[in-house]
mmCIF file of C-alpha atoms and ligand atoms in Angstrom:
data_model
loop_
_atom_site.group_PDB
_atom_site.id
_atom_site.type_symbol
_atom_site.label_atom_id
_atom_site.label_comp_id
_atom_site.label_asym_id
_atom_site.label_seq_id
_atom_site.Cartn_x
_atom_site.Cartn_y
_atom_site.Cartn_z
ATOM 1 C CA MET A 970 -5.381 -4.406 -46.852
ATOM 2 C CA THR A 971 -8.580 -5.638 -44.974
ATOM 3 C CA ALA A 972 -8.854 -4.652 -41.587
ATOM 4 C CA ASP A 973 -8.782 -7.804 -39.348
ATOM 5 C CA LEU A 974 -12.021 -7.742 -37.476
ATOM 6 C CA PHE A 975 -11.150 -10.793 -35.430
ATOM 7 C CA ALA A 976 -7.856 -10.026 -34.308
ATOM 8 C CA ASP A 977 -9.133 -9.904 -30.833
ATOM 9 C CA SER A 978 -10.791 -13.374 -29.857
ATOM 10 C CA PRO A 979 -14.533 -13.006 -28.863
ATOM 11 C CA SER A 980 -14.847 -12.756 -24.907
ATOM 12 C CA THR A 981 -17.093 -15.482 -24.953
ATOM 13 C CA GLU A 982 -14.619 -18.010 -26.307
ATOM 14 C CA ARG A 983 -12.990 -20.187 -23.421
ATOM 15 C CA ARG A 984 -9.165 -20.318 -23.890
ATOM 16 C CA ASN A 985 -6.074 -20.404 -21.151
ATOM 17 C CA GLU A 986 -3.604 -17.645 -21.655
ATOM 18 C CA PRO A 987 -0.308 -18.279 -19.511
ATOM 19 C CA LEU A 988 0.820 -15.146 -18.032
ATOM 20 C CA GLY A 989 4.109 -16.161 -16.391
ATOM 21 C CA PRO A 990 4.940 -19.244 -14.317
ATOM 22 C CA GLY A 991 2.342 -20.559 -12.315
ATOM 23 C CA ALA A 992 0.021 -17.976 -13.860
ATOM 24 C CA VAL A 993 -2.639 -18.173 -15.933
ATOM 25 C CA VAL A 994 -5.898 -16.394 -17.498
ATOM 26 C CA LEU A 995 -8.966 -18.854 -18.277
ATOM 27 C CA ARG A 996 -10.745 -16.621 -20.420
ATOM 28 C CA ALA A 997 -14.659 -17.164 -20.159
ATOM 29 C CA PHE A 998 -14.413 -19.703 -17.892
ATOM 30 C CA ALA A 999 -17.119 -18.324 -15.003
ATOM 31 C CA LEU A 1000 -19.363 -17.110 -17.948
ATOM 32 C CA ASP A 1001 -21.833 -19.632 -17.494
ATOM 33 C CA GLU A 1002 -22.194 -19.034 -13.899
ATOM 34 C CA GLY A 1003 -21.970 -15.062 -13.839
ATOM 35 C CA ALA A 1004 -25.495 -14.156 -13.484
ATOM 36 C CA ALA A 1005 -25.725 -16.692 -10.460
ATOM 37 C CA LEU A 1006 -22.467 -14.933 -9.098
ATOM 38 C CA VAL A 1007 -23.610 -11.762 -9.514
ATOM 39 C CA ASP A 1008 -27.181 -12.123 -7.473
ATOM 40 C CA ILE A 1009 -25.120 -14.381 -4.658
ATOM 41 C CA ILE A 1010 -22.900 -11.242 -4.122
ATOM 42 C CA HIS A 1011 -25.641 -9.022 -3.678
ATOM 43 C CA ALA A 1012 -27.224 -11.501 -1.287
ATOM 44 C CA LEU A 1013 -23.783 -11.751 0.671
ATOM 45 C CA SER A 1014 -23.787 -7.975 0.910
ATOM 46 C CA THR A 1015 -26.969 -7.668 2.485
ATOM 47 C CA VAL A 1016 -25.491 -9.560 5.264
ATOM 48 C CA SER A 1017 -21.904 -8.275 5.450
ATOM 49 C CA PRO A 1018 -22.135 -4.879 3.433
ATOM 50 C CA PHE A 1019 -19.822 -3.527 1.212
ATOM 51 C CA ARG A 1020 -17.238 -1.006 2.928
ATOM 52 C CA HIS A 1021 -14.279 1.276 2.146
ATOM 53 C CA LEU A 1022 -11.444 -0.037 4.400
ATOM 54 C CA VAL A 1023 -8.803 2.165 5.757
ATOM 55 C CA THR A 1024 -5.330 1.503 5.241
ATOM 56 C CA PRO A 1025 -2.589 1.350 8.033
ATOM 57 C CA GLY A 1026 -1.483 4.935 6.409
ATOM 58 C CA GLY A 1027 -4.757 6.309 7.009
ATOM 59 C CA HIS A 1028 -6.297 6.242 3.433
ATOM 60 C CA THR A 1029 -9.512 5.209 2.570
ATOM 61 C CA MET A 1030 -9.626 2.408 -0.377
ATOM 62 C CA SER A 1031 -11.666 3.614 -3.478
ATOM 63 C CA VAL A 1032 -12.334 -0.352 -4.022
ATOM 64 C CA ALA A 1033 -15.356 -1.283 -1.548
ATOM 65 C CA MET A 1034 -14.967 -4.565 -0.110
ATOM 66 C CA THR A 1035 -16.805 -7.530 1.569
ATOM 67 C CA ASN A 1036 -15.914 -11.293 2.365
ATOM 68 C CA CYS A 1037 -17.670 -14.696 2.737
ATOM 69 C CA GLY A 1038 -16.020 -17.843 3.920
ATOM 70 C CA LYS A 1039 -14.205 -18.800 7.668
ATOM 71 C CA VAL A 1040 -12.171 -15.943 7.443
ATOM 72 C CA GLY A 1041 -12.249 -12.242 5.682
ATOM 73 C CA TRP A 1042 -9.482 -9.998 4.765
ATOM 74 C CA VAL A 1043 -9.910 -6.612 6.821
ATOM 75 C CA SER A 1044 -7.543 -3.525 6.978
ATOM 76 C CA ASP A 1045 -7.521 -0.592 9.298
ATOM 77 C CA ARG A 1046 -4.932 1.442 11.251
ATOM 78 C CA ARG A 1047 -3.527 -1.167 13.272
ATOM 79 C CA GLY A 1048 -2.835 -3.185 10.101
ATOM 80 C CA TYR A 1049 -3.862 -5.834 7.307
ATOM 81 C CA ARG A 1050 -5.131 -9.186 8.371
ATOM 82 C CA TYR A 1051 -7.546 -11.979 8.154
ATOM 83 C CA ASP A 1052 -10.454 -12.346 10.794
ATOM 84 C CA ALA A 1053 -13.269 -14.874 11.426
ATOM 85 C CA ILE A 1054 -15.516 -11.778 12.657
ATOM 86 C CA ASP A 1055 -16.561 -9.012 10.218
ATOM 87 C CA PRO A 1056 -15.627 -5.786 12.279
ATOM 88 C CA GLU A 1057 -18.624 -4.113 10.869
ATOM 89 C CA THR A 1058 -21.402 -6.252 12.210
ATOM 90 C CA GLY A 1059 -19.647 -8.266 14.867
ATOM 91 C CA GLN A 1060 -20.880 -11.505 13.477
ATOM 92 C CA PRO A 1061 -18.941 -14.384 11.267
ATOM 93 C CA TRP A 1062 -18.635 -13.620 7.992
ATOM 94 C CA PRO A 1063 -21.273 -15.456 5.728
ATOM 95 C CA PRO A 1064 -20.239 -18.940 4.868
ATOM 96 C CA MET A 1065 -18.438 -19.605 1.410
ATOM 97 C CA PRO A 1066 -21.444 -20.227 -0.903
ATOM 98 C CA ALA A 1067 -21.350 -24.021 -2.696
ATOM 99 C CA LEU A 1068 -21.103 -22.820 -5.978
ATOM 100 C CA PHE A 1069 -18.079 -20.337 -5.265
ATOM 101 C CA MET A 1070 -16.115 -23.085 -3.694
ATOM 102 C CA GLN A 1071 -16.727 -25.254 -6.767
ATOM 103 C CA LEU A 1072 -16.080 -22.834 -9.212
ATOM 104 C CA ALA A 1073 -12.472 -22.143 -7.414
ATOM 105 C CA ALA A 1074 -11.384 -25.501 -7.150
ATOM 106 C CA GLU A 1075 -12.420 -26.061 -11.108
ATOM 107 C CA ALA A 1076 -10.270 -23.408 -11.984
ATOM 108 C CA ALA A 1077 -7.322 -24.303 -9.872
ATOM 109 C CA ALA A 1078 -7.563 -27.579 -11.307
ATOM 110 C CA GLU A 1079 -7.517 -26.665 -14.604
ATOM 111 C CA ALA A 1080 -4.332 -24.595 -13.946
ATOM 112 C CA GLY A 1081 -2.548 -27.358 -12.813
ATOM 113 C CA PHE A 1082 -3.430 -27.063 -8.668
ATOM 114 C CA ASP A 1083 -5.058 -30.133 -7.254
ATOM 115 C CA ARG A 1084 -7.449 -29.954 -4.207
ATOM 116 C CA PHE A 1085 -7.490 -26.070 -3.606
ATOM 117 C CA VAL A 1086 -9.802 -25.265 -0.636
ATOM 118 C CA PRO A 1087 -10.208 -21.681 -0.207
ATOM 119 C CA ASP A 1088 -11.158 -20.439 3.703
ATOM 120 C CA ALA A 1089 -11.479 -16.934 2.422
ATOM 121 C CA CYS A 1090 -13.253 -15.149 -0.557
ATOM 122 C CA LEU A 1091 -12.796 -11.286 -0.623
ATOM 123 C CA VAL A 1092 -15.229 -9.544 -2.963
ATOM 124 C CA ASN A 1093 -13.890 -6.400 -4.381
ATOM 125 C CA ARG A 1094 -16.437 -3.488 -5.950
ATOM 126 C CA TYR A 1095 -15.096 -1.164 -8.071
ATOM 127 C CA VAL A 1096 -16.943 1.921 -9.261
ATOM 128 C CA THR A 1097 -15.697 4.227 -12.306
ATOM 129 C CA GLY A 1098 -12.005 5.722 -11.228
ATOM 130 C CA SER A 1099 -11.514 3.119 -8.502
ATOM 131 C CA ARG A 1100 -8.272 1.603 -8.481
ATOM 132 C CA LEU A 1101 -5.503 -1.026 -6.484
ATOM 133 C CA THR A 1102 -2.041 0.465 -6.223
ATOM 134 C CA MET A 1103 0.613 -2.153 -7.216
ATOM 135 C CA HIS A 1104 1.025 -4.491 -3.644
ATOM 136 C CA GLN A 1105 1.852 -7.788 -3.199
ATOM 137 C CA ASP A 1106 -0.533 -10.194 -1.377
ATOM 138 C CA ARG A 1107 1.193 -11.323 1.488
ATOM 139 C CA ASN A 1108 -0.996 -11.973 4.569
ATOM 140 C CA GLU A 1109 -1.746 -15.734 3.707
ATOM 141 C CA ARG A 1110 0.312 -18.142 5.843
ATOM 142 C CA ARG A 1111 0.647 -20.569 3.128
ATOM 143 C CA ASP A 1112 2.253 -19.014 -0.086
ATOM 144 C CA SER A 1113 2.261 -22.626 -1.645
ATOM 145 C CA GLU A 1114 -1.471 -22.341 -2.467
ATOM 146 C CA PRO A 1115 -2.406 -20.352 -5.361
ATOM 147 C CA ILE A 1116 -5.134 -17.418 -5.475
ATOM 148 C CA VAL A 1117 -8.097 -17.704 -7.637
ATOM 149 C CA SER A 1118 -9.450 -14.064 -9.088
ATOM 150 C CA VAL A 1119 -12.909 -14.101 -11.009
ATOM 151 C CA SER A 1120 -13.750 -10.928 -12.931
ATOM 152 C CA LEU A 1121 -17.403 -9.897 -13.404
ATOM 153 C CA GLY A 1122 -19.185 -6.795 -15.048
ATOM 154 C CA VAL A 1123 -17.248 -3.707 -16.307
ATOM 155 C CA PRO A 1124 -13.826 -4.398 -17.846
ATOM 156 C CA ALA A 1125 -10.588 -3.783 -16.027
ATOM 157 C CA MET A 1126 -6.899 -3.307 -16.935
ATOM 158 C CA PHE A 1127 -4.950 -5.299 -14.465
ATOM 159 C CA GLN A 1128 -1.153 -4.641 -14.114
ATOM 160 C CA PHE A 1129 0.638 -8.061 -13.528
ATOM 161 C CA GLY A 1130 4.332 -6.808 -12.239
ATOM 162 C CA GLY A 1131 7.352 -8.783 -11.097
ATOM 163 C CA GLN A 1132 8.710 -10.283 -7.955
ATOM 164 C CA GLY A 1133 10.304 -6.733 -7.198
ATOM 165 C CA LYS A 1134 8.831 -3.200 -7.212
ATOM 166 C CA GLY A 1135 10.820 -1.919 -10.137
ATOM 167 C CA THR A 1136 9.899 -4.717 -13.095
ATOM 168 C CA LYS A 1137 7.614 -2.933 -15.311
ATOM 169 C CA PRO A 1138 4.019 -4.436 -15.427
ATOM 170 C CA LEU A 1139 2.561 -6.459 -17.801
ATOM 171 C CA ASN A 1140 -1.054 -5.207 -18.689
ATOM 172 C CA VAL A 1141 -4.045 -7.478 -19.059
ATOM 173 C CA PRO A 1142 -7.432 -6.449 -19.651
ATOM 174 C CA LEU A 1143 -9.811 -8.586 -17.756
ATOM 175 C CA VAL A 1144 -13.537 -8.947 -18.775
ATOM 176 C CA HIS A 1145 -16.810 -10.367 -17.348
ATOM 177 C CA GLY A 1146 -16.372 -14.123 -17.131
ATOM 178 C CA ASP A 1147 -12.357 -14.322 -16.837
ATOM 179 C CA VAL A 1148 -10.931 -15.878 -14.213
ATOM 180 C CA VAL A 1149 -7.159 -16.047 -13.135
ATOM 181 C CA VAL A 1150 -5.023 -18.418 -11.381
ATOM 182 C CA TRP A 1151 -1.866 -17.283 -9.564
ATOM 183 C CA GLY A 1152 0.213 -19.728 -8.091
ATOM 184 C CA GLY A 1153 3.565 -21.148 -7.950
ATOM 185 C CA PRO A 1154 6.431 -18.546 -8.281
ATOM 186 C CA SER A 1155 4.008 -15.833 -9.871
ATOM 187 C CA ARG A 1156 2.103 -16.070 -6.263
ATOM 188 C CA MET A 1157 4.045 -13.164 -4.532
ATOM 189 C CA ASN A 1158 4.291 -11.094 -7.700
ATOM 190 C CA TYR A 1159 3.339 -7.194 -7.460
ATOM 191 C CA HIS A 1160 -0.165 -6.465 -9.189
ATOM 192 C CA GLY A 1161 -2.787 -3.730 -9.185
ATOM 193 C CA VAL A 1162 -5.524 -2.702 -11.391
ATOM 194 C CA LEU A 1163 -5.800 0.882 -13.250
ATOM 195 C CA PRO A 1164 -8.552 3.157 -12.329
ATOM 196 C CA LEU A 1165 -11.871 1.663 -13.841
ATOM 197 C CA LYS A 1166 -12.967 3.433 -16.796
ATOM 198 C CA ALA A 1167 -16.431 4.290 -17.234
ATOM 199 C CA SER A 1168 -18.600 1.723 -18.887
ATOM 200 C CA HIS A 1169 -21.747 -0.690 -18.423
ATOM 201 C CA HIS A 1170 -22.706 -4.156 -18.384
ATOM 202 C CA PRO A 1171 -26.235 -5.561 -18.318
ATOM 203 C CA LEU A 1172 -25.525 -7.669 -14.864
ATOM 204 C CA THR A 1173 -23.663 -4.987 -12.829
ATOM 205 C CA GLY A 1174 -24.378 -1.641 -14.329
ATOM 206 C CA MET A 1175 -21.368 0.624 -13.956
ATOM 207 C CA ASP A 1176 -19.802 -1.795 -11.669
ATOM 208 C CA ARG A 1177 -16.990 -4.245 -11.432
ATOM 209 C CA LEU A 1178 -17.087 -6.855 -9.199
ATOM 210 C CA ASN A 1179 -13.918 -9.248 -8.522
ATOM 211 C CA LEU A 1180 -13.812 -12.558 -6.624
ATOM 212 C CA THR A 1181 -10.344 -13.582 -4.723
ATOM 213 C CA PHE A 1182 -10.302 -17.086 -3.105
ATOM 214 C CA ARG A 1183 -7.452 -17.680 -0.844
ATOM 215 C CA THR A 1184 -5.975 -20.415 1.487
ATOM 216 C CA ALA A 1185 -5.365 -17.731 4.320
ATOM 217 C CA ARG A 1186 -4.996 -20.273 7.350
HETATM 218 C C1 LIG B 170 -1.353 -11.634 -8.947
HETATM 219 N N1 LIG B 170 -7.598 -7.605 -6.348
HETATM 220 O O1 LIG B 170 -7.747 -8.222 -3.709
HETATM 221 S S1 LIG B 170 -7.354 -10.279 -8.377
HETATM 222 C C2 LIG B 170 -6.702 -8.001 -4.061
HETATM 223 O O2 LIG B 170 -9.227 -7.272 -9.690
HETATM 224 C C3 LIG B 170 -6.600 -7.693 -5.716
HETATM 225 O O3 LIG B 170 -9.906 -6.952 -7.591
HETATM 226 C C4 LIG B 170 -7.479 -7.295 -7.719
HETATM 227 O O4 LIG B 170 -5.312 -7.675 -6.203
HETATM 228 C C5 LIG B 170 -8.981 -7.073 -8.269
HETATM 229 O O5 LIG B 170 -5.832 -8.011 -3.565
HETATM 230 C C6 LIG B 170 -6.772 -8.585 -8.388
HETATM 231 C C7 LIG B 170 -6.056 -10.898 -8.800
HETATM 232 C C8 LIG B 170 -4.612 -11.220 -8.207
HETATM 233 C C9 LIG B 170 -4.839 -11.697 -6.722
HETATM 234 C C10 LIG B 170 -3.782 -11.974 -6.222
HETATM 235 C C11 LIG B 170 -2.354 -11.852 -6.903
HETATM 236 C C12 LIG B 170 -3.443 -11.205 -8.878
HETATM 237 C C13 LIG B 170 -2.561 -11.657 -8.389
HETATM 238 C C14 LIG B 170 -1.337 -12.533 -6.210
HETATM 239 C C15 LIG B 170 -0.025 -12.515 -6.804
HETATM 240 C C16 LIG B 170 -0.294 -11.905 -8.477
HETATM 241 FE FE1 LIG B 171 -3.937 -8.271 -4.411
#
């Protein structure tokens, strides 16, 4: 018996993995832009810093967040919403960089969603132990539009659930350069991220960064 050393395909190889109706993982889709994306995120965070938002229930999130684009996702004791103003700076969020727009539109098109024009990009930063409990993304006005997410840095285990809370989630490892497009019937599925395992990536150190592009308004 010979061990199959190549049972897992290399994480530098582009390929499309369907996850469910309307949902597809585009492996290595953002690999070439990875370093530029990380640099841009750093620049954005000097304008609108990463911060730990508080949920309406009073819990401080372990994931740090910032935004760019016309509107940004925010949470506080009053609820979740999209706002044109960064509550931390009192200024508009930094505009969506052209590279972000272009990459999101190309990924959406690859998944069959033409003319995706996001108005919001949420930037999530995970450190060791940071997690996102199972939830639905339901603060966007049009659920006919997909969500595009880009994973950078340290790998994470993503949990893809079903339409209801009960369904046992599918565990999907997401690594640097992976892009996922969530549209159609998968758009409202429950999902989460398991606590980040300690690991290092040359471009981000111990961090995982995730971009989620949305049409919020
Ligand atoms: C599946 N972020 O910010 S992105 C979030 O990796 C969020 O930071 C995760 O969930 C992260 O809300 C996952 C992938 C994602 C985004 C929206 C979805 C997956 C989704 C909507 C429906 C189904
Ligand atoms: Fe989400």
